[in-house]
Amino acid sequence: MGHGAHAPDAVKAPTRDDLLRGSYGPYRANNDLLSYHLTLRVDPEAKSIAGTNVVRFRMLLDGQRIQLELTPQLTIESITFEKKPLTYRRDERTLWIDFPRMLHKGDAGEVTVAYSGKPVTQGRFGCFSFDKDKEGKPWITTACEGEGASIWWPNKDQWRDEPQDGMEIDVAVPNGLMDVSNGRFAGSKDLGDGYTEWKWVVHYPINNYDVALNIGEYQHFSDKHKDTTLDYYALPEDLDKAKAQFAQVPVMLDAYEHYFGEYPFDKDGYKLIEVPYAGMEHQSAVAYGNHFENGYSGRDWTGVGISPKFDFIIIHESAHEWFGNSITAADVSDMWIHEGWATYMESLYVEYRWGKADALLYLNGLKPKIKNEMPIITQHDINAEPPEDQYFKGALMINTLRSVIDDDPKWFHDIHDFYQDFQYQNIMTENVEQWWDGRTHTDLGPFFDQYLRHAALPILELRFNPAGGTVGYHWKTDEGGFAMPIKVGDPQHWTLIRPVTTEWRTMPWTGTQDAFQVATDLYYVTVIKE
């Protein structure tokens, strides 16, 4: 997600809906999604929608009930199974759906939810918005990462389980408008009643908040990058600007493929679509609203002169195709796996284009955005977005890990393999930790715990003894076993020290206290000199 002042950094008590939607309860855990087939008719005049979602799933346990979600603001016309209506109960957005007979482990089932109503615009990006373009024509978009996809379509509204066979999206809109959704375009047909249906096929698992409608008088142009089709959609008045600005896409793909391997959704292609909000990482259909200019909303995003060289939204949102869409956190609590990595990828893009010094400058420019007031991993099984530190602190933690490894060729090999090993999976921080422990043959538990599960940064305490010609050092951290090596002393000839939390260690130092430096651009720490 593009950011700004959006994340609620105060902990608020979870609502009943947050608990119902956040937990992976028994009626979610008893089934595995196979596919969705969403068919929708969108009426811009009435600002209403009507349609069906066919949910295919396989039972993992014997059961007679499953849990789906749909906002109470939309009406359910029917829920059917084997052409017969099912009984169901609504509780907040939860739908408890009961079957007339036991479904057995291994059985595939299919329910069709028919629904209609007027979606309520809400959240930072509107979630489901009926806008107008400059000509006064309908321009209708969705962006529901925080709010939840069940605001506009019925689904299993959580992150852990994605439809393994993908999804079909069929959207009918008034003639003269186009719908651009995720996946591969599969044709359009005039329905003969003033509406045209646009058909899209998603060939990969997809997280529900990535599923998107983009409806407008879009103009389409295309390109190719190796085996990846590139399709671009802009409003008529912005077509020339889009053609100029979207030329940044192939170089962005070059950079990310260089570090992580090929673009993960070739069967669906890559799309970049103009929208009226900042931007969103909708899988294979990236939403773009950065006004066709470099930086972020016209600003130098990290304040060090590098941001104006590229379009922040193209670079950041597209990074999520690798981290967020291909690799997805299984619970919203571990969303740093999306945002910390995508923010770090911005710096890799800078490094690919302009070198390591600029990448470090760019990353360290993020520091003023960090609050360090609460941990960036929140409580599991509650629908609550982690604080915004997950972006910037997450990226600086990853850069710190690179400095701990202290071998760039190895680091690039590592991050490539890390991505490849988890591609198309839904993972938690524990998976990340175990992988890096195995790769580095070190226990990185205290490192990850300190940066992710505590609010405070590690503090390197230094005590100078000019008479003895030494400096004492140790770590002050929440994690007892924290023993990260760090470079100190003279920047021309760094000394690698290995402070611990349990005792003070010393090293020789005959220079002044001011001359003793710590490589804080390589390691994200607090330094206290006594």
PDB file of C-alpha atoms in Angstrom, residues 299-523:
ATOM      1  CA  ARG A 299       7.193  15.475  -2.641  1.00  0.00           C
ATOM      2  CA  ASP A 300      10.761  14.264  -2.185  1.00  0.00           C
ATOM      3  CA  TRP A 301       9.652  11.232  -0.160  1.00  0.00           C
ATOM      4  CA  THR A 302      12.880  10.597   1.790  1.00  0.00           C
ATOM      5  CA  GLY A 303      14.138  14.183   1.681  1.00  0.00           C
ATOM      6  CA  VAL A 304      17.617  13.354   0.375  1.00  0.00           C
ATOM      7  CA  GLY A 305      17.239  14.256  -3.298  1.00  0.00           C
ATOM      8  CA  ILE A 306      16.868  10.710  -4.677  1.00  0.00           C
ATOM      9  CA  SER A 307      13.073  10.322  -4.649  1.00  0.00           C
ATOM     10  CA  PRO A 308      12.566  12.911  -7.449  1.00  0.00           C
ATOM     11  CA  LYS A 309      14.441  10.577  -9.840  1.00  0.00           C
ATOM     12  CA  PHE A 310      11.561   8.063 -10.014  1.00  0.00           C
ATOM     13  CA  ASP A 311       7.820   7.594  -9.565  1.00  0.00           C
ATOM     14  CA  PHE A 312       7.323   6.343  -6.009  1.00  0.00           C
ATOM     15  CA  ILE A 313       3.951   4.668  -6.652  1.00  0.00           C
ATOM     16  CA  ILE A 314       5.171   2.662  -9.671  1.00  0.00           C
ATOM     17  CA  ILE A 315       8.226   1.473  -7.733  1.00  0.00           C
ATOM     18  CA  HIS A 316       6.608   0.765  -4.353  1.00  0.00           C
ATOM     19  CA  GLU A 317       3.290  -0.741  -5.422  1.00  0.00           C
ATOM     20  CA  SER A 318       4.920  -2.944  -8.057  1.00  0.00           C
ATOM     21  CA  ALA A 319       7.396  -4.253  -5.441  1.00  0.00           C
ATOM     22  CA  HIS A 320       4.358  -5.840  -3.791  1.00  0.00           C
ATOM     23  CA  GLU A 321       3.958  -8.202  -6.728  1.00  0.00           C
ATOM     24  CA  TRP A 322       6.902 -10.039  -5.129  1.00  0.00           C
ATOM     25  CA  PHE A 323       6.268  -9.300  -1.439  1.00  0.00           C
ATOM     26  CA  GLY A 324       2.584  -9.016  -0.554  1.00  0.00           C
ATOM     27  CA  ASN A 325       1.030 -10.704  -3.589  1.00  0.00           C
ATOM     28  CA  SER A 326       3.350 -13.607  -4.418  1.00  0.00           C
ATOM     29  CA  ILE A 327       4.548 -13.998  -0.811  1.00  0.00           C
ATOM     30  CA  THR A 328       1.692 -13.068   1.514  1.00  0.00           C
ATOM     31  CA  ALA A 329       1.532 -12.846   5.304  1.00  0.00           C
ATOM     32  CA  ALA A 330      -0.891 -15.418   6.709  1.00  0.00           C
ATOM     33  CA  ASP A 331      -2.144 -12.917   9.304  1.00  0.00           C
ATOM     34  CA  VAL A 332      -2.423  -9.126   9.176  1.00  0.00           C
ATOM     35  CA  SER A 333      -0.249  -8.995  12.337  1.00  0.00           C
ATOM     36  CA  ASP A 334       2.788  -9.905  10.189  1.00  0.00           C
ATOM     37  CA  MET A 335       2.132  -7.390   7.427  1.00  0.00           C
ATOM     38  CA  TRP A 336       5.736  -6.127   7.716  1.00  0.00           C
ATOM     39  CA  ILE A 337       6.528  -9.073   5.406  1.00  0.00           C
ATOM     40  CA  HIS A 338       4.695  -7.035   2.727  1.00  0.00           C
ATOM     41  CA  GLU A 339       5.574  -3.481   3.680  1.00  0.00           C
ATOM     42  CA  GLY A 340       9.055  -3.799   5.172  1.00  0.00           C
ATOM     43  CA  TRP A 341      10.247  -5.778   2.160  1.00  0.00           C
ATOM     44  CA  ALA A 342       8.493  -3.568  -0.417  1.00  0.00           C
ATOM     45  CA  THR A 343      10.051  -0.479   1.198  1.00  0.00           C
ATOM     46  CA  TYR A 344      13.460  -2.175   1.221  1.00  0.00           C
ATOM     47  CA  MET A 345      12.893  -2.989  -2.476  1.00  0.00           C
ATOM     48  CA  GLU A 346      12.615   0.745  -3.191  1.00  0.00           C
ATOM     49  CA  SER A 347      16.217   1.023  -1.994  1.00  0.00           C
ATOM     50  CA  LEU A 348      17.246  -1.962  -4.142  1.00  0.00           C
ATOM     51  CA  TYR A 349      15.744  -0.165  -7.129  1.00  0.00           C
ATOM     52  CA  VAL A 350      17.863   2.869  -6.209  1.00  0.00           C
ATOM     53  CA  GLU A 351      20.933   0.634  -5.808  1.00  0.00           C
ATOM     54  CA  TYR A 352      20.323  -1.016  -9.192  1.00  0.00           C
ATOM     55  CA  ARG A 353      20.055   2.366 -10.898  1.00  0.00           C
ATOM     56  CA  TRP A 354      22.423   4.633  -8.967  1.00  0.00           C
ATOM     57  CA  GLY A 355      24.564   2.521  -6.644  1.00  0.00           C
ATOM     58  CA  LYS A 356      24.845   1.470  -3.011  1.00  0.00           C
ATOM     59  CA  ALA A 357      25.766   4.892  -1.576  1.00  0.00           C
ATOM     60  CA  ASP A 358      22.518   6.388  -2.894  1.00  0.00           C
ATOM     61  CA  ALA A 359      20.540   3.368  -1.665  1.00  0.00           C
ATOM     62  CA  LEU A 360      21.898   3.862   1.860  1.00  0.00           C
ATOM     63  CA  LEU A 361      21.174   7.571   1.687  1.00  0.00           C
ATOM     64  CA  TYR A 362      17.619   6.812   0.568  1.00  0.00           C
ATOM     65  CA  LEU A 363      17.024   4.237   3.331  1.00  0.00           C
ATOM     66  CA  ASN A 364      18.432   6.427   6.084  1.00  0.00           C
ATOM     67  CA  GLY A 365      16.167   9.223   4.873  1.00  0.00           C
ATOM     68  CA  LEU A 366      13.281   7.104   6.226  1.00  0.00           C
ATOM     69  CA  LYS A 367      14.429   7.446   9.854  1.00  0.00           C
ATOM     70  CA  PRO A 368      12.480  10.632  10.697  1.00  0.00           C
ATOM     71  CA  LYS A 369       9.242   8.802   9.776  1.00  0.00           C
ATOM     72  CA  ILE A 370       9.757   6.149  12.479  1.00  0.00           C
ATOM     73  CA  LYS A 371       8.141   6.486  15.914  1.00  0.00           C
ATOM     74  CA  ASN A 372       9.349   3.354  17.765  1.00  0.00           C
ATOM     75  CA  GLU A 373       6.290   3.617  20.016  1.00  0.00           C
ATOM     76  CA  MET A 374       4.873   0.127  19.550  1.00  0.00           C
ATOM     77  CA  PRO A 375       6.032  -3.189  18.056  1.00  0.00           C
ATOM     78  CA  ILE A 376       5.474  -3.678  14.325  1.00  0.00           C
ATOM     79  CA  ILE A 377       4.032  -7.154  14.861  1.00  0.00           C
ATOM     80  CA  THR A 378       0.596  -6.825  16.433  1.00  0.00           C
ATOM     81  CA  GLN A 379      -1.478  -9.462  18.207  1.00  0.00           C
ATOM     82  CA  HIS A 380      -2.384 -12.399  15.954  1.00  0.00           C
ATOM     83  CA  ASP A 381      -5.987 -13.275  15.045  1.00  0.00           C
ATOM     84  CA  ILE A 382      -7.386  -9.759  15.434  1.00  0.00           C
ATOM     85  CA  ASN A 383      -8.266  -7.586  12.480  1.00  0.00           C
ATOM     86  CA  ALA A 384      -5.903  -4.683  13.316  1.00  0.00           C
ATOM     87  CA  GLU A 385      -3.384  -3.060  11.009  1.00  0.00           C
ATOM     88  CA  PRO A 386       0.151  -2.755  12.442  1.00  0.00           C
ATOM     89  CA  PRO A 387       1.650   0.724  12.923  1.00  0.00           C
ATOM     90  CA  GLU A 388       3.226   2.564  10.017  1.00  0.00           C
ATOM     91  CA  ASP A 389       6.695   1.733  11.390  1.00  0.00           C
ATOM     92  CA  GLN A 390       6.232  -1.642   9.626  1.00  0.00           C
ATOM     93  CA  TYR A 391       7.287   0.115   6.398  1.00  0.00           C
ATOM     94  CA  PHE A 392      10.313   2.115   7.450  1.00  0.00           C
ATOM     95  CA  LYS A 393      11.592   0.249  10.493  1.00  0.00           C
ATOM     96  CA  GLY A 394      10.988  -2.998   8.590  1.00  0.00           C
ATOM     97  CA  ALA A 395      13.168  -1.783   5.699  1.00  0.00           C
ATOM     98  CA  LEU A 396      15.934  -0.527   8.009  1.00  0.00           C
ATOM     99  CA  MET A 397      15.892  -3.842   9.892  1.00  0.00           C
ATOM    100  CA  ILE A 398      16.409  -5.691   6.592  1.00  0.00           C
ATOM    101  CA  ASN A 399      19.286  -3.353   5.730  1.00  0.00           C
ATOM    102  CA  THR A 400      20.728  -4.030   9.212  1.00  0.00           C
ATOM    103  CA  LEU A 401      20.547  -7.774   8.516  1.00  0.00           C
ATOM    104  CA  ARG A 402      22.533  -7.153   5.323  1.00  0.00           C
ATOM    105  CA  SER A 403      25.208  -5.409   7.424  1.00  0.00           C
ATOM    106  CA  VAL A 404      25.254  -8.286   9.920  1.00  0.00           C
ATOM    107  CA  ILE A 405      25.871 -10.717   7.050  1.00  0.00           C
ATOM    108  CA  ASP A 406      28.475  -8.234   5.757  1.00  0.00           C
ATOM    109  CA  ASP A 407      29.043  -9.945   2.406  1.00  0.00           C
ATOM    110  CA  ASP A 408      27.081  -8.365  -0.453  1.00  0.00           C
ATOM    111  CA  PRO A 409      27.425 -11.175  -3.024  1.00  0.00           C
ATOM    112  CA  LYS A 410      26.159 -13.597  -0.357  1.00  0.00           C
ATOM    113  CA  TRP A 411      23.376 -11.170   0.639  1.00  0.00           C
ATOM    114  CA  PHE A 412      22.056 -10.917  -2.916  1.00  0.00           C
ATOM    115  CA  HIS A 413      22.195 -14.693  -3.262  1.00  0.00           C
ATOM    116  CA  ASP A 414      20.321 -14.996   0.063  1.00  0.00           C
ATOM    117  CA  ILE A 415      17.463 -12.596  -0.706  1.00  0.00           C
ATOM    118  CA  HIS A 416      16.968 -14.216  -4.124  1.00  0.00           C
ATOM    119  CA  ASP A 417      16.711 -17.683  -2.566  1.00  0.00           C
ATOM    120  CA  PHE A 418      14.552 -16.419   0.310  1.00  0.00           C
ATOM    121  CA  TYR A 419      11.993 -15.067  -2.146  1.00  0.00           C
ATOM    122  CA  GLN A 420      12.137 -18.140  -4.398  1.00  0.00           C
ATOM    123  CA  ASP A 421      11.685 -20.544  -1.479  1.00  0.00           C
ATOM    124  CA  PHE A 422       8.470 -18.840  -0.313  1.00  0.00           C
ATOM    125  CA  GLN A 423       7.016 -17.783  -3.688  1.00  0.00           C
ATOM    126  CA  TYR A 424       3.187 -18.212  -3.861  1.00  0.00           C
ATOM    127  CA  GLN A 425       3.022 -19.053  -0.140  1.00  0.00           C
ATOM    128  CA  ASN A 426       1.315 -17.494   2.882  1.00  0.00           C
ATOM    129  CA  ILE A 427       3.855 -17.264   5.681  1.00  0.00           C
ATOM    130  CA  MET A 428       4.436 -15.849   9.170  1.00  0.00           C
ATOM    131  CA  THR A 429       7.465 -14.186  10.759  1.00  0.00           C
ATOM    132  CA  GLU A 430       8.459 -17.549  12.283  1.00  0.00           C
ATOM    133  CA  ASN A 431       8.975 -18.899   8.732  1.00  0.00           C
ATOM    134  CA  VAL A 432      11.181 -15.903   7.922  1.00  0.00           C
ATOM    135  CA  GLU A 433      13.248 -16.377  11.085  1.00  0.00           C
ATOM    136  CA  GLN A 434      13.744 -20.109  10.577  1.00  0.00           C
ATOM    137  CA  TRP A 435      14.860 -19.544   6.985  1.00  0.00           C
ATOM    138  CA  TRP A 436      17.451 -16.906   7.907  1.00  0.00           C
ATOM    139  CA  ASP A 437      18.667 -18.929  10.908  1.00  0.00           C
ATOM    140  CA  GLY A 438      19.304 -21.846   8.563  1.00  0.00           C
ATOM    141  CA  ARG A 439      20.964 -19.679   5.928  1.00  0.00           C
ATOM    142  CA  THR A 440      23.287 -17.846   8.337  1.00  0.00           C
ATOM    143  CA  HIS A 441      23.859 -20.746  10.780  1.00  0.00           C
ATOM    144  CA  THR A 442      23.140 -18.280  13.589  1.00  0.00           C
ATOM    145  CA  ASP A 443      20.297 -17.863  16.054  1.00  0.00           C
ATOM    146  CA  LEU A 444      18.741 -14.631  14.783  1.00  0.00           C
ATOM    147  CA  GLY A 445      15.762 -14.960  17.149  1.00  0.00           C
ATOM    148  CA  PRO A 446      16.882 -12.139  19.474  1.00  0.00           C
ATOM    149  CA  PHE A 447      17.600  -9.902  16.434  1.00  0.00           C
ATOM    150  CA  PHE A 448      14.129 -10.366  14.915  1.00  0.00           C
ATOM    151  CA  ASP A 449      12.424 -10.214  18.319  1.00  0.00           C
ATOM    152  CA  GLN A 450      14.060  -6.908  19.241  1.00  0.00           C
ATOM    153  CA  TYR A 451      13.206  -5.200  15.953  1.00  0.00           C
ATOM    154  CA  LEU A 452       9.756  -6.715  15.393  1.00  0.00           C
ATOM    155  CA  ARG A 453       8.283  -7.596  18.782  1.00  0.00           C
ATOM    156  CA  HIS A 454       9.494  -4.669  20.886  1.00  0.00           C
ATOM    157  CA  ALA A 455       9.009  -0.949  20.352  1.00  0.00           C
ATOM    158  CA  ALA A 456      12.483   0.257  21.349  1.00  0.00           C
ATOM    159  CA  LEU A 457      15.589   0.097  19.206  1.00  0.00           C
ATOM    160  CA  PRO A 458      18.687  -1.709  20.459  1.00  0.00           C
ATOM    161  CA  ILE A 459      20.861   0.781  22.363  1.00  0.00           C
ATOM    162  CA  LEU A 460      24.641   0.606  22.054  1.00  0.00           C
ATOM    163  CA  GLU A 461      25.996   2.105  25.288  1.00  0.00           C
ATOM    164  CA  LEU A 462      29.566   3.399  25.152  1.00  0.00           C
ATOM    165  CA  ARG A 463      31.743   4.395  28.127  1.00  0.00           C
ATOM    166  CA  PHE A 464      34.950   6.251  27.411  1.00  0.00           C
ATOM    167  CA  ASN A 465      38.037   5.887  29.573  1.00  0.00           C
ATOM    168  CA  PRO A 466      40.557   8.434  28.216  1.00  0.00           C
ATOM    169  CA  ALA A 467      43.071   7.663  30.995  1.00  0.00           C
ATOM    170  CA  GLY A 468      43.064   3.957  30.157  1.00  0.00           C
ATOM    171  CA  GLY A 469      42.832   4.567  26.375  1.00  0.00           C
ATOM    172  CA  THR A 470      39.764   2.326  26.039  1.00  0.00           C
ATOM    173  CA  VAL A 471      36.066   2.445  25.322  1.00  0.00           C
ATOM    174  CA  GLY A 472      33.613   0.069  26.992  1.00  0.00           C
ATOM    175  CA  TYR A 473      30.532  -1.150  25.164  1.00  0.00           C
ATOM    176  CA  HIS A 474      27.429  -3.280  25.639  1.00  0.00           C
ATOM    177  CA  TRP A 475      23.894  -3.710  24.284  1.00  0.00           C
ATOM    178  CA  LYS A 476      20.922  -2.444  26.255  1.00  0.00           C
ATOM    179  CA  THR A 477      17.878  -4.227  24.825  1.00  0.00           C
ATOM    180  CA  ASP A 478      14.602  -5.905  25.777  1.00  0.00           C
ATOM    181  CA  GLU A 479      15.955  -9.196  24.424  1.00  0.00           C
ATOM    182  CA  GLY A 480      18.509 -10.802  26.719  1.00  0.00           C
ATOM    183  CA  GLY A 481      20.389 -12.745  24.067  1.00  0.00           C
ATOM    184  CA  PHE A 482      20.861  -9.801  21.684  1.00  0.00           C
ATOM    185  CA  ALA A 483      24.472  -9.978  20.438  1.00  0.00           C
ATOM    186  CA  MET A 484      24.547  -8.218  17.075  1.00  0.00           C
ATOM    187  CA  PRO A 485      28.053  -7.411  15.794  1.00  0.00           C
ATOM    188  CA  ILE A 486      28.492  -3.774  14.768  1.00  0.00           C
ATOM    189  CA  LYS A 487      31.134  -1.578  13.134  1.00  0.00           C
ATOM    190  CA  VAL A 488      32.569   1.257  15.231  1.00  0.00           C
ATOM    191  CA  GLY A 489      35.562   3.560  15.609  1.00  0.00           C
ATOM    192  CA  ASP A 490      37.180   5.130  12.587  1.00  0.00           C
ATOM    193  CA  PRO A 491      34.970   5.166   9.452  1.00  0.00           C
ATOM    194  CA  GLN A 492      38.084   4.828   7.259  1.00  0.00           C
ATOM    195  CA  HIS A 493      38.961   1.561   9.050  1.00  0.00           C
ATOM    196  CA  TRP A 494      35.934   0.273  10.932  1.00  0.00           C
ATOM    197  CA  THR A 495      36.459  -2.105  13.860  1.00  0.00           C
ATOM    198  CA  LEU A 496      33.891  -4.913  14.117  1.00  0.00           C
ATOM    199  CA  ILE A 497      32.935  -5.410  17.758  1.00  0.00           C
ATOM    200  CA  ARG A 498      30.627  -8.018  19.294  1.00  0.00           C
ATOM    201  CA  PRO A 499      28.776  -6.404  22.179  1.00  0.00           C
ATOM    202  CA  VAL A 500      26.493  -8.484  24.417  1.00  0.00           C
ATOM    203  CA  THR A 501      23.800  -7.599  26.938  1.00  0.00           C
ATOM    204  CA  THR A 502      25.306  -9.457  29.906  1.00  0.00           C
ATOM    205  CA  GLU A 503      28.648  -7.682  30.339  1.00  0.00           C
ATOM    206  CA  TRP A 504      30.719  -4.685  29.328  1.00  0.00           C
ATOM    207  CA  ARG A 505      33.561  -5.376  26.900  1.00  0.00           C
ATOM    208  CA  THR A 506      36.349  -2.971  25.965  1.00  0.00           C
ATOM    209  CA  MET A 507      38.464  -2.000  22.977  1.00  0.00           C
ATOM    210  CA  PRO A 508      41.434   0.338  22.694  1.00  0.00           C
ATOM    211  CA  TRP A 509      40.658   3.945  21.708  1.00  0.00           C
ATOM    212  CA  THR A 510      43.037   6.859  22.025  1.00  0.00           C
ATOM    213  CA  GLY A 511      41.082   9.362  19.932  1.00  0.00           C
ATOM    214  CA  THR A 512      38.429  11.784  21.170  1.00  0.00           C
ATOM    215  CA  GLN A 513      34.921  10.760  22.135  1.00  0.00           C
ATOM    216  CA  ASP A 514      33.553  12.733  19.150  1.00  0.00           C
ATOM    217  CA  ALA A 515      35.902  11.005  16.719  1.00  0.00           C
ATOM    218  CA  PHE A 516      34.579   7.572  17.799  1.00  0.00           C
ATOM    219  CA  GLN A 517      31.807   6.774  15.355  1.00  0.00           C
ATOM    220  CA  VAL A 518      29.227   4.021  14.906  1.00  0.00           C
ATOM    221  CA  ALA A 519      28.108   2.877  11.431  1.00  0.00           C
ATOM    222  CA  THR A 520      24.509   3.949  12.046  1.00  0.00           C
ATOM    223  CA  ASP A 521      23.795   4.127   8.310  1.00  0.00           C
ATOM    224  CA  LEU A 522      24.446   0.358   8.143  1.00  0.00           C
ATOM    225  CA  TYR A 523      22.807  -0.679  11.435  1.00  0.00           C
TER     226      TYR A 523
END
